[in-house]
Coordinates of C-alpha atoms in Angstrom, one line a residue:
Chain A
M163 CA -91.2 -97.1 74.4
L164 CA -92.3 -96.4 70.9
W165 CA -94.2 -93.2 71.9
N166 CA -91.1 -91.8 73.4
I167 CA -89.2 -91.7 70.1
P168 CA -90.2 -88.0 69.3
F169 CA -88.8 -87.0 72.7
I170 CA -85.6 -88.9 72.3
A171 CA -85.2 -87.4 68.8
M172 CA -85.8 -83.9 70.3
V173 CA -83.1 -84.4 72.9
A174 CA -80.7 -85.8 70.2
I175 CA -81.4 -82.8 67.9
T176 CA -80.9 -80.4 70.7
L177 CA -77.5 -81.9 71.5
I178 CA -76.5 -81.8 67.9
G179 CA -77.5 -78.1 67.7
L180 CA -75.6 -77.2 70.9
A181 CA -72.5 -79.2 69.8
I182 CA -72.5 -77.2 66.5
V183 CA -72.8 -73.9 68.4
L184 CA -70.0 -74.9 70.8
F185 CA -67.5 -76.5 68.5
K186 CA -67.8 -74.9 65.1
R187 CA -65.8 -71.7 64.3
N188 CA -67.7 -70.5 61.2
L189 CA -70.4 -68.0 62.1
I190 CA -72.8 -69.3 59.5
K191 CA -72.4 -72.8 60.9
I192 CA -73.1 -71.5 64.4
F193 CA -76.3 -69.9 63.2
L194 CA -77.3 -73.1 61.5
G195 CA -76.7 -74.8 64.9
I196 CA -79.0 -72.3 66.5
N197 CA -81.6 -73.1 63.9
I198 CA -81.3 -76.8 64.5
F199 CA -81.8 -76.1 68.2
E200 CA -84.9 -74.1 67.4
A201 CA -86.2 -76.9 65.3
A202 CA -85.7 -79.3 68.2
V203 CA -87.7 -77.1 70.5
N204 CA -90.5 -76.7 67.9
L205 CA -90.6 -80.5 67.5
F206 CA -90.9 -80.8 71.3
L207 CA -93.9 -78.4 71.4
I208 CA -95.6 -80.1 68.5
T209 CA -95.1 -83.5 70.1
L210 CA -96.7 -82.2 73.3
G211 CA -99.7 -81.1 71.3
Y212 CA -100.5 -84.6 69.9
R213 CA -103.5 -86.3 71.5
E214 CA -104.2 -89.8 70.3
G215 CA -107.6 -90.1 68.7
G216 CA -108.2 -86.3 69.1
I217 CA -110.2 -84.3 66.6
A218 CA -108.6 -81.3 64.9
P219 CA -110.3 -78.0 65.9
I220 CA -111.8 -77.3 62.5
Y221 CA -115.4 -76.3 63.4
T222 CA -117.0 -77.2 60.1
N223 CA -115.4 -80.6 59.9
A224 CA -115.6 -81.8 63.5
P225 CA -118.2 -84.5 64.2
S226 CA -118.9 -83.3 67.7
Q227 CA -118.1 -80.4 70.1
E228 CA -115.2 -82.3 71.6
M229 CA -112.0 -81.0 69.9
V230 CA -108.3 -80.7 70.7
M231 CA -107.2 -77.3 72.0
A232 CA -104.6 -76.1 69.5
T233 CA -102.4 -74.2 72.0
P234 CA -99.1 -76.0 71.3
Q235 CA -99.6 -75.6 67.5
A236 CA -100.1 -71.8 68.1
L237 CA -97.0 -71.7 70.2
T238 CA -95.0 -73.5 67.5
L239 CA -96.1 -71.0 64.9
T240 CA -95.1 -68.1 67.1
S241 CA -91.8 -69.7 67.8
I242 CA -91.1 -70.3 64.1
V243 CA -91.8 -66.6 63.4
I244 CA -89.5 -65.5 66.2
G245 CA -86.9 -67.9 64.8
V246 CA -87.1 -66.2 61.4
A247 CA -86.6 -62.8 63.0
T248 CA -83.6 -64.1 65.0
S249 CA -82.0 -65.7 61.9
A250 CA -82.4 -62.5 59.9
L251 CA -80.7 -60.4 62.5
L252 CA -77.9 -62.9 63.1
L253 CA -77.2 -63.1 59.3
S254 CA -77.2 -59.3 59.0
F255 CA -74.6 -59.3 61.8
A256 CA -72.6 -61.8 59.8
I257 CA -72.7 -59.6 56.7
I258 CA -71.4 -56.6 58.7
I259 CA -68.7 -58.7 60.4
W260 CA -67.6 -60.0 56.9
K261 CA -67.4 -56.4 55.5
K262 CA -65.5 -55.1 58.5
Y263 CA -63.2 -58.0 59.4
G264 CA -62.9 -59.9 56.1
T265 CA -63.6 -63.2 57.9
I266 CA -66.4 -65.0 59.6
E267 CA -64.2 -67.4 61.6
T268 CA -64.9 -66.7 65.3
D269 CA -61.3 -67.2 66.4
K270 CA -60.2 -64.3 64.2
I271 CA -63.0 -61.9 65.3
R272 CA -61.2 -60.6 68.4
R273 CA -61.0 -56.9 68.1
L274 CA -63.1 -56.4 71.2
K275 CA -60.5 -57.7 73.6
E276 CA -57.7 -55.4 72.4
Chain B
M428 CA -110.4 -36.5 85.2
I429 CA -108.8 -39.5 83.5
P430 CA -111.3 -41.3 81.2
G431 CA -112.5 -44.6 82.5
F432 CA -111.4 -46.7 79.5
I433 CA -107.8 -45.6 80.0
T434 CA -107.7 -46.7 83.6
Q435 CA -109.5 -49.9 82.7
N436 CA -107.4 -50.9 79.8
S437 CA -104.1 -49.5 81.1
P438 CA -102.2 -52.9 81.0
A439 CA -103.0 -53.3 77.3
L440 CA -102.3 -49.6 76.5
L441 CA -98.9 -50.0 78.3
I442 CA -97.8 -52.4 75.5
M443 CA -99.9 -50.9 72.7
V444 CA -98.7 -47.3 72.9
P445 CA -94.9 -48.1 72.5
L446 CA -95.6 -50.8 69.9
I447 CA -97.7 -48.5 67.6
A448 CA -95.4 -45.6 68.2
A449 CA -92.4 -47.7 67.3
F450 CA -93.7 -48.8 64.0
L451 CA -95.1 -45.4 63.0
C452 CA -91.7 -43.8 63.9
P453 CA -90.1 -44.4 60.5
F454 CA -93.0 -42.7 58.7
I455 CA -93.1 -39.7 61.0
G456 CA -89.3 -39.4 60.4
K457 CA -90.1 -38.8 56.7
I458 CA -91.8 -35.5 57.7
S459 CA -89.0 -33.9 59.7
A460 CA -86.5 -34.7 62.3
A461 CA -88.2 -32.4 64.9
A462 CA -91.6 -34.2 64.3
R463 CA -89.9 -37.5 64.9
N464 CA -88.2 -36.4 68.1
I465 CA -91.5 -35.0 69.4
W466 CA -93.2 -38.2 68.4
A467 CA -90.7 -40.5 70.2
V468 CA -90.5 -38.4 73.3
G469 CA -94.3 -37.9 73.4
A470 CA -94.9 -41.7 73.0
M471 CA -92.4 -42.4 75.8
A472 CA -94.0 -39.8 78.0
L473 CA -97.4 -41.3 77.4
T474 CA -96.2 -44.8 78.1
S475 CA -94.6 -43.5 81.4
A476 CA -97.8 -41.8 82.3
I477 CA -99.8 -45.0 81.8
A478 CA -97.2 -47.0 83.7
F479 CA -97.5 -44.6 86.7
L480 CA -101.3 -44.6 86.4
L481 CA -101.4 -48.4 86.5
A482 CA -98.8 -48.6 89.3
F483 CA -100.8 -46.2 91.4
D484 CA -103.9 -48.3 90.7
V485 CA -102.1 -51.5 91.7
Y486 CA -100.6 -50.0 94.9
S487 CA -103.9 -48.6 96.0
A488 CA -106.4 -51.3 94.9
G489 CA -104.3 -54.5 94.7
T490 CA -103.4 -56.9 91.9
R491 CA -104.8 -56.1 88.5
V492 CA -105.8 -58.9 86.2
Y493 CA -106.4 -58.0 82.6
V494 CA -107.9 -60.5 80.2
F495 CA -107.5 -59.8 76.5
G496 CA -110.7 -60.3 74.4
A497 CA -112.9 -61.4 77.3
S498 CA -116.4 -60.1 77.8
A499 CA -115.4 -58.5 81.1
I500 CA -111.8 -57.4 81.5
N501 CA -111.2 -59.3 84.7
L502 CA -113.0 -62.5 83.7
A503 CA -110.0 -64.8 83.8
V504 CA -111.8 -68.1 83.9
P505 CA -114.7 -68.2 81.4
L506 CA -117.7 -70.2 82.7
D507 CA -117.6 -72.8 79.9
S508 CA -113.8 -73.4 79.9
G509 CA -113.8 -76.0 82.6
G510 CA -111.8 -73.9 85.1
I511 CA -108.8 -73.1 82.9
P512 CA -108.0 -69.5 81.8
I513 CA -107.8 -69.8 78.0
R514 CA -107.2 -66.2 77.1
I515 CA -104.1 -64.1 77.2
I516 CA -103.9 -62.7 80.7
F517 CA -101.8 -59.9 82.2
T518 CA -101.3 -60.1 85.9
V519 CA -99.9 -56.9 87.4
D520 CA -99.1 -57.2 91.1
A521 CA -97.0 -54.8 93.2
M522 CA -93.7 -56.3 92.1
S523 CA -94.7 -55.9 88.4
A524 CA -95.8 -52.4 89.1
L525 CA -92.5 -51.6 90.7
M526 CA -90.6 -52.8 87.7
Q527 CA -92.9 -50.7 85.4
I528 CA -92.1 -47.7 87.5
I529 CA -88.4 -48.3 87.0
A530 CA -88.7 -48.9 83.3
A531 CA -90.9 -45.8 82.9
T532 CA -88.6 -43.5 84.8
V533 CA -85.3 -44.7 83.2
G534 CA -87.0 -45.0 79.8
F535 CA -88.1 -41.4 79.9
A536 CA -84.8 -40.0 81.2
V537 CA -83.0 -41.9 78.5
I538 CA -85.1 -40.8 75.6
L539 CA -84.6 -37.2 76.6
Y540 CA -80.9 -37.9 76.7
S541 CA -81.0 -39.6 73.3
V542 CA -82.6 -36.5 71.6
S543 CA -79.2 -34.8 71.7
S544 CA -76.8 -37.6 72.2
E545 CA -77.8 -39.3 68.9
R546 CA -78.4 -36.1 67.0
S547 CA -75.3 -36.3 64.8
H548 CA -75.9 -40.0 63.8
S549 CA -77.8 -41.3 60.9
G550 CA -80.7 -43.8 61.0
I551 CA -82.3 -42.2 64.1
E552 CA -85.8 -43.4 63.0
S553 CA -84.7 -47.0 63.5
Y554 CA -83.0 -46.1 66.7
Y555 CA -86.3 -44.8 68.2
T556 CA -88.3 -47.7 66.7
L557 CA -86.0 -50.2 68.3
Y558 CA -85.9 -48.2 71.6
L559 CA -89.7 -48.2 71.8
L560 CA -89.8 -51.9 71.0
M561 CA -87.4 -52.4 73.9
I562 CA -89.7 -50.5 76.2
A563 CA -92.6 -52.6 75.0
G564 CA -90.6 -55.8 75.6
V565 CA -89.7 -54.8 79.2
M566 CA -93.2 -53.7 80.0
G567 CA -94.6 -56.9 78.6
M568 CA -92.2 -59.1 80.4
V569 CA -93.0 -57.6 83.8
S570 CA -96.7 -57.5 83.4
T571 CA -97.6 -60.8 81.7
G572 CA -99.2 -63.6 83.6
D573 CA -98.5 -66.2 81.0
L574 CA -95.2 -68.1 80.5
F575 CA -95.4 -68.2 76.8
N576 CA -96.0 -64.4 76.6
F577 CA -93.0 -64.0 78.8
F578 CA -90.9 -65.8 76.2
V579 CA -92.3 -63.7 73.4
F580 CA -91.6 -60.4 75.2
L581 CA -88.2 -61.7 76.2
E582 CA -87.4 -62.3 72.5
I583 CA -88.8 -58.9 71.5
L584 CA -86.5 -57.4 74.1
S585 CA -83.4 -59.4 73.0
I586 CA -83.9 -58.7 69.3
S587 CA -84.3 -55.0 69.8
S588 CA -81.5 -54.7 72.3
A589 CA -79.1 -56.7 70.1
A590 CA -79.8 -54.5 67.2
L591 CA -79.3 -51.4 69.4
I592 CA -76.0 -52.7 70.8
A593 CA -74.8 -53.0 67.2
Y594 CA -76.3 -49.6 66.3
R595 CA -72.9 -47.8 66.1
I596 CA -71.0 -50.3 64.1
D597 CA -67.6 -48.7 65.2
K598 CA -65.2 -50.7 63.0
G599 CA -67.3 -53.9 63.7
T600 CA -66.5 -54.2 67.4
A601 CA -70.1 -53.2 68.4
V602 CA -71.5 -55.9 66.0
E603 CA -69.1 -58.4 67.6
A604 CA -70.5 -57.5 71.1
A605 CA -74.1 -57.7 69.8
L606 CA -73.4 -61.0 68.2
K607 CA -72.1 -62.4 71.4
Y608 CA -75.1 -61.1 73.3
F609 CA -77.6 -62.3 70.8
V610 CA -76.3 -65.8 70.3
L611 CA -76.4 -66.3 74.0
S612 CA -79.8 -64.8 74.5
T613 CA -81.3 -66.8 71.6
I614 CA -80.0 -70.0 73.2
G615 CA -81.2 -68.8 76.6
A616 CA -84.7 -68.1 75.2
M617 CA -84.8 -71.5 73.5
V618 CA -83.9 -73.2 76.8
I619 CA -86.7 -71.2 78.5
L620 CA -89.1 -72.4 75.8
I621 CA -88.1 -76.1 76.5
A622 CA -88.9 -75.4 80.2
I623 CA -92.3 -73.9 79.2
G624 CA -92.9 -77.0 77.0
I625 CA -92.2 -79.2 80.1
Y626 CA -94.7 -77.2 82.2
Y627 CA -97.3 -77.4 79.4
G628 CA -96.8 -81.2 79.0
E629 CA -97.2 -81.7 82.7
Y630 CA -100.0 -79.3 83.7
N631 CA -101.7 -78.5 80.4
A632 CA -101.5 -74.8 81.1
L633 CA -99.3 -71.8 80.4
N634 CA -100.8 -69.4 82.9
I635 CA -98.4 -68.8 85.8
A636 CA -101.2 -68.9 88.4
V637 CA -102.6 -72.2 87.1
I638 CA -99.2 -73.9 86.9
A639 CA -98.4 -72.6 90.4
S640 CA -101.6 -74.0 91.8
R641 CA -100.9 -77.4 90.3
M642 CA -97.2 -77.5 91.0
Q643 CA -96.0 -81.0 92.2
F644 CA -92.2 -80.4 92.0
T645 CA -91.5 -83.7 90.2
L646 CA -88.2 -84.6 88.6
L647 CA -89.4 -82.8 85.4
D648 CA -90.2 -79.7 87.3
Q649 CA -86.7 -79.8 88.8
I650 CA -85.2 -80.0 85.3
A651 CA -87.4 -77.1 84.1
L652 CA -86.3 -75.1 87.2
V653 CA -82.7 -75.6 86.4
L654 CA -83.2 -74.6 82.7
V655 CA -85.1 -71.4 83.6
M656 CA -82.7 -70.4 86.3
A657 CA -79.7 -70.9 84.1
A658 CA -81.2 -69.0 81.2
L659 CA -82.4 -66.1 83.3
A660 CA -79.3 -65.8 85.4
M661 CA -77.4 -65.6 82.2
K662 CA -79.7 -62.8 80.9
C663 CA -79.3 -60.8 84.1
G664 CA -75.6 -61.0 83.8
S665 CA -74.6 -62.9 87.0
V666 CA -71.3 -64.8 87.3
P667 CA -70.5 -67.3 85.8
M668 CA -72.6 -66.3 82.8
H669 CA -71.5 -62.7 82.8
F670 CA -69.1 -62.6 80.0
W671 CA -71.4 -60.9 77.5
T672 CA -72.1 -58.0 79.9
P673 CA -68.9 -56.0 79.7
D674 CA -68.8 -56.3 75.9
A675 CA -72.4 -55.4 75.3
Y676 CA -72.5 -52.7 77.9
S677 CA -69.3 -51.0 76.7
M678 CA -70.1 -51.1 73.0
A679 CA -73.7 -50.0 73.1
P680 CA -74.5 -46.3 72.9
A681 CA -74.6 -44.9 76.5
S682 CA -78.3 -44.3 76.4
I683 CA -78.9 -47.9 75.4
T684 CA -76.6 -49.2 78.1
A685 CA -78.7 -47.4 80.7
M686 CA -81.8 -49.2 79.2
L687 CA -79.9 -52.5 79.1
V688 CA -79.5 -52.3 82.9
V689 CA -83.3 -52.1 83.1
A690 CA -83.6 -55.0 80.6
S691 CA -81.3 -57.2 82.8
Q692 CA -83.4 -56.4 85.7
A693 CA -86.5 -57.4 83.9
S694 CA -84.8 -60.8 83.5
L695 CA -84.0 -60.7 87.2
Y696 CA -87.7 -60.1 87.8
G697 CA -88.5 -63.1 85.7
L698 CA -86.2 -65.2 87.7
F699 CA -87.8 -64.1 91.0
R700 CA -91.2 -64.6 89.5
V701 CA -90.5 -68.2 88.6
L702 CA -88.8 -68.9 91.9
F703 CA -91.4 -67.3 94.2
T704 CA -94.7 -67.4 92.3
L705 CA -94.3 -70.6 90.3
Y706 CA -92.4 -72.8 92.8
N707 CA -92.5 -71.1 96.2
V708 CA -92.4 -73.6 99.0
T709 CA -93.1 -76.7 96.9
M710 CA -89.4 -76.8 96.1
N711 CA -86.6 -77.1 98.5
A712 CA -86.3 -73.4 99.1
A713 CA -83.2 -73.5 101.3
T714 CA -81.1 -75.3 98.6
V715 CA -82.3 -73.1 95.8
G716 CA -81.8 -70.1 98.0
W717 CA -78.2 -71.0 98.7
I718 CA -77.6 -71.5 94.9
I719 CA -78.9 -67.9 94.4
I720 CA -76.8 -66.7 97.3
T721 CA -73.7 -68.4 95.8
L722 CA -74.4 -66.8 92.4
G723 CA -74.8 -63.5 94.1
V724 CA -71.6 -63.6 96.2
L725 CA -69.6 -64.8 93.1
S726 CA -71.0 -62.0 91.0
M727 CA -70.2 -59.4 93.7
V728 CA -66.6 -60.5 94.2
I729 CA -65.6 -61.4 90.7
G730 CA -67.4 -58.4 89.2
V731 CA -65.6 -55.9 91.4
T732 CA -62.2 -57.5 91.1
M733 CA -62.5 -57.6 87.3
A734 CA -63.6 -53.9 87.4
I735 CA -60.6 -52.5 89.1
P736 CA -57.9 -53.1 86.4
Q737 CA -60.2 -51.9 83.5
K738 CA -59.1 -48.9 81.4
D739 CA -62.3 -48.4 79.4
V740 CA -64.7 -46.4 81.6
K741 CA -67.8 -48.1 80.3
R742 CA -66.3 -51.6 80.6
L743 CA -65.4 -50.8 84.2
M744 CA -68.9 -49.6 84.9
A745 CA -70.2 -52.8 83.3
Y746 CA -68.2 -55.0 85.6
H747 CA -69.6 -52.9 88.5
A748 CA -73.1 -53.7 87.2
V749 CA -72.3 -57.4 87.4
S750 CA -71.1 -56.8 91.0
Q751 CA -74.2 -54.9 92.0
T752 CA -76.5 -57.6 90.5
G753 CA -74.8 -59.8 93.1
Y754 CA -76.3 -57.7 95.9
M755 CA -79.8 -58.1 94.6
L756 CA -79.3 -61.9 94.2
L757 CA -77.8 -62.0 97.7
G758 CA -80.7 -60.1 99.3
V759 CA -83.5 -62.0 97.6
G760 CA -81.6 -65.3 97.9
V761 CA -81.5 -64.9 101.7
G762 CA -85.2 -64.3 101.6
L763 CA -85.7 -67.5 99.5
A764 CA -83.5 -69.6 101.8
V765 CA -85.7 -69.0 104.8
L766 CA -89.0 -69.1 102.8
G767 CA -91.6 -71.0 104.6
N768 CA -90.2 -70.5 108.0
Q769 CA -92.4 -67.7 109.3
S770 CA -90.3 -66.7 112.4
L771 CA -87.1 -66.4 110.4
M772 CA -89.0 -64.6 107.6
D773 CA -90.2 -62.0 110.1
A774 CA -86.8 -61.8 111.8
F775 CA -84.8 -61.0 108.7
G776 CA -86.2 -62.7 105.6
Y777 CA -88.6 -60.0 104.5
M778 CA -86.0 -57.3 105.3
A779 CA -83.4 -59.1 103.1
M780 CA -85.9 -59.3 100.2
E781 CA -86.9 -55.7 100.6
G782 CA -83.2 -54.7 100.6
G783 CA -82.6 -56.8 97.4
I784 CA -85.7 -55.4 95.7
F785 CA -84.9 -51.8 96.8
H786 CA -81.4 -52.3 95.4
I787 CA -83.0 -53.2 92.0
V788 CA -84.7 -49.8 91.9
N789 CA -81.6 -47.9 93.2
H790 CA -79.3 -49.7 90.8
A791 CA -81.4 -48.9 87.8
M792 CA -81.3 -45.2 88.8
Y793 CA -77.6 -44.7 89.8
K794 CA -76.2 -47.1 87.2
G795 CA -78.3 -45.5 84.5
L796 CA -77.0 -42.1 85.7
L797 CA -73.3 -43.3 85.6
F798 CA -73.7 -44.7 82.1
L799 CA -75.3 -41.5 80.9
T800 CA -72.4 -39.4 82.3
A801 CA -69.9 -41.8 80.6
G802 CA -71.9 -41.2 77.4
A803 CA -71.7 -37.4 77.9
I804 CA -67.9 -37.6 78.3
F805 CA -67.6 -39.8 75.3
L806 CA -69.7 -37.5 73.2
R807 CA -67.4 -34.5 74.1
I808 CA -63.9 -36.0 74.0
G809 CA -64.4 -39.1 71.8
T810 CA -62.6 -41.7 73.9
R811 CA -63.5 -44.0 76.6
N812 CA -59.9 -44.8 77.7
L813 CA -59.3 -43.6 81.2
N814 CA -55.6 -43.0 80.6
K815 CA -56.3 -40.4 77.9
M816 CA -58.7 -38.4 80.1
G817 CA -58.0 -35.8 82.7
G818 CA -58.9 -32.4 83.9
L819 CA -62.5 -32.5 82.5
G820 CA -63.9 -31.2 85.8
H821 CA -62.9 -27.6 84.7
N822 CA -65.2 -27.7 81.7
M823 CA -67.9 -30.3 82.4
K824 CA -69.0 -29.2 85.9
Y825 CA -72.6 -30.5 85.8
T826 CA -71.5 -33.9 84.4
M827 CA -68.9 -34.0 87.2
I828 CA -71.6 -33.4 89.9
F829 CA -73.8 -36.1 88.4
F830 CA -70.9 -38.5 88.3
I831 CA -70.1 -37.8 91.9
I832 CA -73.7 -38.5 92.9
G833 CA -73.8 -41.7 90.9
A834 CA -70.4 -42.9 92.2
L835 CA -71.2 -42.2 95.8
A836 CA -74.5 -44.0 95.5
I837 CA -73.0 -47.1 93.9
A838 CA -70.4 -47.2 96.7
G839 CA -73.1 -47.0 99.3
I840 CA -72.2 -43.7 100.9
P841 CA -75.0 -41.8 102.8
P842 CA -77.1 -39.9 102.0
F843 CA -77.5 -41.5 98.6
N844 CA -79.9 -44.3 97.7
G845 CA -77.3 -47.0 97.4
F846 CA -76.6 -46.7 101.1
A847 CA -80.2 -47.2 102.1
S848 CA -80.6 -50.5 100.3
K849 CA -77.1 -51.8 101.1
L850 CA -77.7 -51.1 104.8
M851 CA -80.8 -53.2 104.7
I852 CA -78.9 -56.0 102.9
Y853 CA -76.0 -55.9 105.4
E854 CA -78.2 -55.9 108.5
S855 CA -80.5 -58.8 107.4
V856 CA -77.8 -60.9 105.8
F857 CA -75.7 -60.4 109.0
A858 CA -78.5 -62.1 110.9
F859 CA -78.5 -64.9 108.4
N860 CA -74.8 -65.5 108.0
P861 CA -72.2 -62.9 109.1
I862 CA -69.6 -63.9 106.6
L863 CA -71.8 -63.1 103.6
S864 CA -72.4 -59.7 105.1
I865 CA -68.7 -59.0 105.6
I866 CA -68.1 -60.0 101.9
A867 CA -70.8 -57.6 100.8
M868 CA -69.1 -54.7 102.8
V869 CA -65.7 -55.5 101.5
V870 CA -67.1 -55.4 97.9
S871 CA -68.6 -52.1 98.6
I872 CA -65.3 -50.7 99.8
L873 CA -63.6 -52.0 96.7
T874 CA -66.3 -50.3 94.6
L875 CA -65.6 -47.0 96.3
A876 CA -61.9 -47.4 95.7
S877 CA -62.5 -48.2 92.0
F878 CA -64.7 -45.1 91.6
V879 CA -62.3 -42.8 93.4
K880 CA -59.7 -43.8 90.8
V881 CA -62.1 -43.3 87.9
F882 CA -63.2 -39.9 89.3
H883 CA -59.7 -38.8 89.7
S884 CA -58.5 -39.8 86.3
I885 CA -61.5 -38.3 84.4
F886 CA -62.1 -35.0 86.2
M887 CA -59.2 -34.1 88.4
G888 CA -55.9 -32.6 87.5
P889 CA -54.9 -29.6 85.3
K890 CA -56.7 -29.0 82.0
L891 CA -55.2 -31.1 79.2
P892 CA -54.2 -29.2 76.1
E893 CA -56.2 -31.4 73.8
Y894 CA -59.4 -30.8 75.9
E895 CA -58.9 -27.1 76.3
N896 CA -62.2 -26.2 74.5
V897 CA -64.4 -29.1 75.6
K898 CA -67.9 -27.9 76.2
E899 CA -70.5 -29.0 78.8
A900 CA -72.9 -31.7 77.6
P901 CA -76.0 -30.3 75.9
A902 CA -79.1 -29.4 77.9
P903 CA -81.4 -32.4 77.1
M904 CA -78.7 -34.8 78.1
L905 CA -78.3 -32.9 81.4
I906 CA -82.0 -32.9 82.0
G907 CA -82.1 -36.7 81.5
M908 CA -79.2 -37.1 83.9
A909 CA -80.8 -34.7 86.4
I910 CA -84.1 -36.7 86.5
L911 CA -82.1 -39.8 87.6
A912 CA -79.9 -37.8 90.0
C913 CA -82.9 -36.2 91.7
I914 CA -84.4 -39.7 92.3
V915 CA -81.0 -41.0 93.6
I916 CA -81.0 -38.2 96.1
A917 CA -84.7 -38.3 97.0
F918 CA -84.6 -42.1 97.6
G919 CA -81.5 -41.6 99.7
L920 CA -83.0 -38.9 101.9
F921 CA -86.3 -40.6 102.4
P922 CA -85.6 -44.3 102.2
Q923 CA -88.2 -45.3 104.9
Q924 CA -91.1 -43.7 103.0
V925 CA -90.0 -45.3 99.7
V926 CA -89.6 -48.7 101.4
D927 CA -93.0 -48.5 103.1
T928 CA -94.9 -47.4 100.1
L929 CA -93.2 -49.2 97.2
I930 CA -90.9 -51.9 98.3
V931 CA -92.8 -53.7 101.1
P932 CA -95.9 -54.4 99.0
A933 CA -93.6 -55.7 96.2
A934 CA -91.7 -58.1 98.5
H935 CA -94.9 -59.4 100.0
A936 CA -96.5 -59.8 96.6
L937 CA -93.5 -62.0 95.6
V938 CA -93.7 -64.1 98.8
N939 CA -97.4 -64.5 98.9
Q940 CA -98.1 -67.1 96.2
G941 CA -101.6 -67.7 97.3
A942 CA -102.7 -64.1 96.7
Y943 CA -101.3 -64.3 93.1
I944 CA -103.1 -67.5 92.3
S945 CA -106.4 -66.4 93.8
A946 CA -106.2 -63.0 92.0
V947 CA -106.3 -64.9 88.7
L948 CA -108.3 -68.0 89.5
G949 CA -110.6 -66.3 92.0
G950 CA -111.4 -67.5 95.4
A951 CA -109.3 -70.6 95.4

């Protein structure tokens, strides 16, 4: 069961992230929950990419032509970059909400319904 | 006439042109406002031209496979790769081409409209930049043949549309709507990424064709299917995950709302692509088909009943958009439920799918038109509240005509395009299950009732004193609306020709999983 620990951790972190998004009222905390969720997904991708006894695809260092294909690592990098863009946009929304409403508590941001 | 390298590389150019144009837009904007407008409209016109060129190519010569960075553009599987496509691959089949046509047409009409509707606002450079990014996102989503690229383009689309929804801050309410949309779509995208990870872990591939050819439908695949379906059904705004739609659609600028309709349909395309191309008959198609049908019926009924009491004209139209999405899910869901049973497929399955897919095209046109008319009214009188409007038919005659065309089309009145696709859905769904068909007709009647009310309260009655001097919408906005209105009428007058040339190949491309796989992997 030891090799399953990363997957169990990924599920646990996902649930923590989702719980924060669902139950916290503060916008910044919700964004942090989303970031934790993203971290869980990245961890999942990286875990998938691990090959036991594999050789890193560094051409000058590899002893033979057999190397691990680095697709999941590339995916993770892309996903991290997208995560940064997402966080930046979310935080800029939070700044405007703070300026216009004077609060970032979600239960007080309710002008849309009126 | 057209240089060979353009036809050859059209799938790449389709993404490249809007991306480059988007990031150059702020610099062009430094020169002058006119140069920026010409630049944005020109870039969009070029993108549309490439999309039509590619679509024509695909419809006449079959599925196009484009491999980035390969020695030959259609060399999907290099000889030394051991039978796995390792490069980024675009697979454009008839269904993708159809979605590109929709995005190109609506995108062009909307950018013409934006030239005057956004004229009095600041920060137009960013508006056009984000708009062109949105186009690139939609085009990428519908043409990619790779699940991870699908995720990347989905994120490009969500980030740019969220920023555009918040574009008019409007005392913060627009930001509130954008926040809701963006938090949901980020979580949705992450859920899709988990599903992509599951596919990669199981089949060591990201290419849709490779995963489809290896699909086992194990427990993990079922989990992945549920994740993808939930996320994409949320993105296309179907009940019970529709609550972001009315907020986002009503608070975005009208031009962006028309594009958001196309963006939702790109998600709908993704959903159909996953269901039909990735899983097809390996899954229990009847069960999944019934889930899609249930989502569709719920969306139709709840959407229209929520729409009737609304007082904000765009909010009302947004609920109708939810309801119309239900028709597409119903049509294609019926096709999915009888997938694999050739006699039932021939009897009504294909027709239901064609109806659903035809409704996607029609919906993009008439819903875009309706949102644009709502934007024109908002531009002239500054309110979206139906109770404060009245008598605008005296001054805004053309807008009124376009509104009538759109409203009759959405209610399914002949000779407009909504009638053609709804009739196909009614007929085929009746053969599948009469009750569903009756529900669809009742929803259509309620839609008509709702739009009669809206039409009456906006345009009819004597001139109100405060709107005595309201002017007609400016010419570029009218041209943008006219493009969509002409298509609504043309598709309504000649539905058979449109179905035969555009819709039937698209429906067959979706159903025929083997053709998609062999187009990429060759021979198999």
